């Protein structure tokens, strides 16, 4: 299959497909005469893996490392395992930060809901507002 066909099948632009190849994420794409790329089902599978790993927040550099480790076989199972353990920890840390953001957003929703129901922010005039402790985190 030519690059245009793969682009339609995967939803990835031709530019992205060429970029992935340049980065070494697609090292085995066959080429016909004149340098025309000839993609196969295995390449589509590889693109699916790349897109899946991108959804985890993994960088293209880390995805390249993962692909290289896969090509090395079983001797890199521990490295691949460690990569996903580390990725999970990073995502958990991001989730904790997002939880803090949500607390602040919820606080502001309550603040403005009260003002909205009163029809004015004047309900807060003269009141010393004590910020919730999560603002200090």
GROMACS .gro file of C-alpha atoms in nm:
model
  137
    1UNK     CA    1   0.000   0.000   0.000
    2UNK     CA    2   0.120   0.347  -0.079
    3UNK     CA    3   0.151   0.627   0.173
    4UNK     CA    4  -0.176   0.793   0.067
    5UNK     CA    5  -0.368   0.471   0.129
    6UNK     CA    6  -0.210   0.425   0.471
    7UNK     CA    7  -0.289   0.785   0.555
    8UNK     CA    8  -0.657   0.725   0.478
    9UNK     CA    9  -0.666   0.395   0.670
   10UNK     CA   10  -0.494   0.527   0.983
   11UNK     CA   11  -0.605   0.889   0.981
   12UNK     CA   12  -0.240   0.996   1.009
   13UNK     CA   13  -0.112   1.256   0.767
   14UNK     CA   14   0.149   1.165   0.509
   15UNK     CA   15   0.378   1.414   0.681
   16UNK     CA   16   0.337   1.228   1.013
   17UNK     CA   17   0.407   0.894   0.846
   18UNK     CA   18   0.727   1.028   0.690
   19UNK     CA   19   0.827   1.184   1.024
   20UNK     CA   20   0.777   0.853   1.205
   21UNK     CA   21   0.995   0.684   0.948
   22UNK     CA   22   1.263   0.953   0.980
   23UNK     CA   23   1.261   0.911   1.361
   24UNK     CA   24   1.315   0.538   1.326
   25UNK     CA   25   0.969   0.444   1.448
   26UNK     CA   26   0.897   0.273   1.116
   27UNK     CA   27   1.236   0.134   1.016
   28UNK     CA   28   1.117  -0.158   0.806
   29UNK     CA   29   0.886   0.011   0.555
   30UNK     CA   30   0.964  -0.144   0.218
   31UNK     CA   31   1.046   0.083  -0.074
   32UNK     CA   32   0.981   0.029  -0.441
   33UNK     CA   33   1.169   0.189  -0.724
   34UNK     CA   34   1.196   0.564  -0.698
   35UNK     CA   35   1.177   0.548  -0.318
   36UNK     CA   36   0.801   0.490  -0.315
   37UNK     CA   37   0.698   0.350   0.022
   38UNK     CA   38   0.514   0.019   0.020
   39UNK     CA   39   0.334  -0.034   0.351
   40UNK     CA   40   0.203  -0.372   0.464
   41UNK     CA   41  -0.031  -0.494   0.738
   42UNK     CA   42   0.261  -0.523   0.982
   43UNK     CA   43   0.328  -0.151   0.932
   44UNK     CA   44  -0.036  -0.071   1.008
   45UNK     CA   45  -0.005  -0.275   1.329
   46UNK     CA   46   0.311  -0.084   1.421
   47UNK     CA   47   0.134   0.249   1.364
   48UNK     CA   48  -0.145   0.129   1.592
   49UNK     CA   49   0.108   0.054   1.866
   50UNK     CA   50   0.271   0.396   1.822
   51UNK     CA   51  -0.063   0.576   1.848
   52UNK     CA   52  -0.163   0.366   2.150
   53UNK     CA   53   0.161   0.451   2.332
   54UNK     CA   54   0.121   0.819   2.243
   55UNK     CA   55  -0.217   0.812   2.419
   56UNK     CA   56  -0.036   0.713   2.740
   57UNK     CA   57   0.161   1.036   2.716
   58UNK     CA   58   0.477   0.855   2.613
   59UNK     CA   59   0.720   1.066   2.412
   60UNK     CA   60   0.818   0.962   2.060
   61UNK     CA   61   1.173   0.913   2.186
   62UNK     CA   62   1.049   0.666   2.448
   63UNK     CA   63   0.829   0.495   2.191
   64UNK     CA   64   1.136   0.454   1.969
   65UNK     CA   65   1.323   0.301   2.262
   66UNK     CA   66   1.031   0.065   2.327
   67UNK     CA   67   1.019  -0.040   1.961
   68UNK     CA   68   1.395  -0.101   1.963
   69UNK     CA   69   1.363  -0.311   2.279
   70UNK     CA   70   1.082  -0.514   2.122
   71UNK     CA   71   1.309  -0.589   1.827
   72UNK     CA   72   1.573  -0.721   2.072
   73UNK     CA   73   1.336  -0.987   2.200
   74UNK     CA   74   1.294  -1.136   2.544
   75UNK     CA   75   1.617  -0.999   2.687
   76UNK     CA   76   1.449  -0.656   2.717
   77UNK     CA   77   1.133  -0.766   2.896
   78UNK     CA   78   1.255  -0.612   3.223
   79UNK     CA   79   1.332  -0.278   3.054
   80UNK     CA   80   0.987  -0.271   2.894
   81UNK     CA   81   0.825  -0.357   3.227
   82UNK     CA   82   1.020  -0.082   3.402
   83UNK     CA   83   0.924   0.165   3.129
   84UNK     CA   84   0.555   0.104   3.194
   85UNK     CA   85   0.599   0.112   3.573
   86UNK     CA   86   0.765   0.454   3.534
   87UNK     CA   87   0.500   0.572   3.289
   88UNK     CA   88   0.228   0.468   3.533
   89UNK     CA   89   0.397   0.662   3.815
   90UNK     CA   90   0.417   0.970   3.594
   91UNK     CA   91   0.049   0.944   3.502
   92UNK     CA   92  -0.046   0.898   3.869
   93UNK     CA   93   0.148   1.216   3.956
   94UNK     CA   94  -0.035   1.401   3.678
   95UNK     CA   95  -0.366   1.272   3.811
   96UNK     CA   96  -0.281   1.403   4.159
   97UNK     CA   97  -0.212   1.747   4.010
   98UNK     CA   98  -0.536   1.733   3.815
   99UNK     CA   99  -0.723   1.644   4.137
  100UNK     CA  100  -0.580   1.959   4.297
  101UNK     CA  101  -0.697   2.162   3.998
  102UNK     CA  102  -1.045   2.013   4.027
  103UNK     CA  103  -1.065   2.109   4.395
  104UNK     CA  104  -0.985   2.468   4.305
  105UNK     CA  105  -1.235   2.466   4.020
  106UNK     CA  106  -1.504   2.318   4.247
  107UNK     CA  107  -1.433   2.586   4.506
  108UNK     CA  108  -1.469   2.860   4.245
  109UNK     CA  109  -1.791   2.703   4.114
  110UNK     CA  110  -1.941   2.714   4.464
  111UNK     CA  111  -1.815   3.070   4.511
  112UNK     CA  112  -1.978   3.194   4.191
  113UNK     CA  113  -2.288   2.980   4.236
  114UNK     CA  114  -2.353   3.151   4.569
  115UNK     CA  115  -2.295   3.494   4.410
  116UNK     CA  116  -2.511   3.402   4.112
  117UNK     CA  117  -2.800   3.298   4.336
  118UNK     CA  118  -2.764   3.623   4.533
  119UNK     CA  119  -2.736   3.819   4.209
  120UNK     CA  120  -2.419   3.994   4.323
  121UNK     CA  121  -2.064   3.947   4.444
  122UNK     CA  122  -2.143   4.202   4.713
  123UNK     CA  123  -2.232   3.912   4.943
  124UNK     CA  124  -1.859   3.871   4.990
  125UNK     CA  125  -1.791   4.240   5.070
  126UNK     CA  126  -1.644   4.292   5.413
  127UNK     CA  127  -1.604   3.920   5.468
  128UNK     CA  128  -1.257   3.791   5.507
  129UNK     CA  129  -1.252   3.483   5.296
  130UNK     CA  130  -1.052   3.197   5.435
  131UNK     CA  131  -0.913   3.000   5.147
  132UNK     CA  132  -0.936   2.624   5.172
  133UNK     CA  133  -0.618   2.445   5.272
  134UNK     CA  134  -0.571   2.291   4.928
  135UNK     CA  135  -0.467   2.635   4.799
  136UNK     CA  136  -0.151   2.591   5.007
  137UNK     CA  137  -0.057   2.255   4.856
   0.00000   0.00000   0.00000
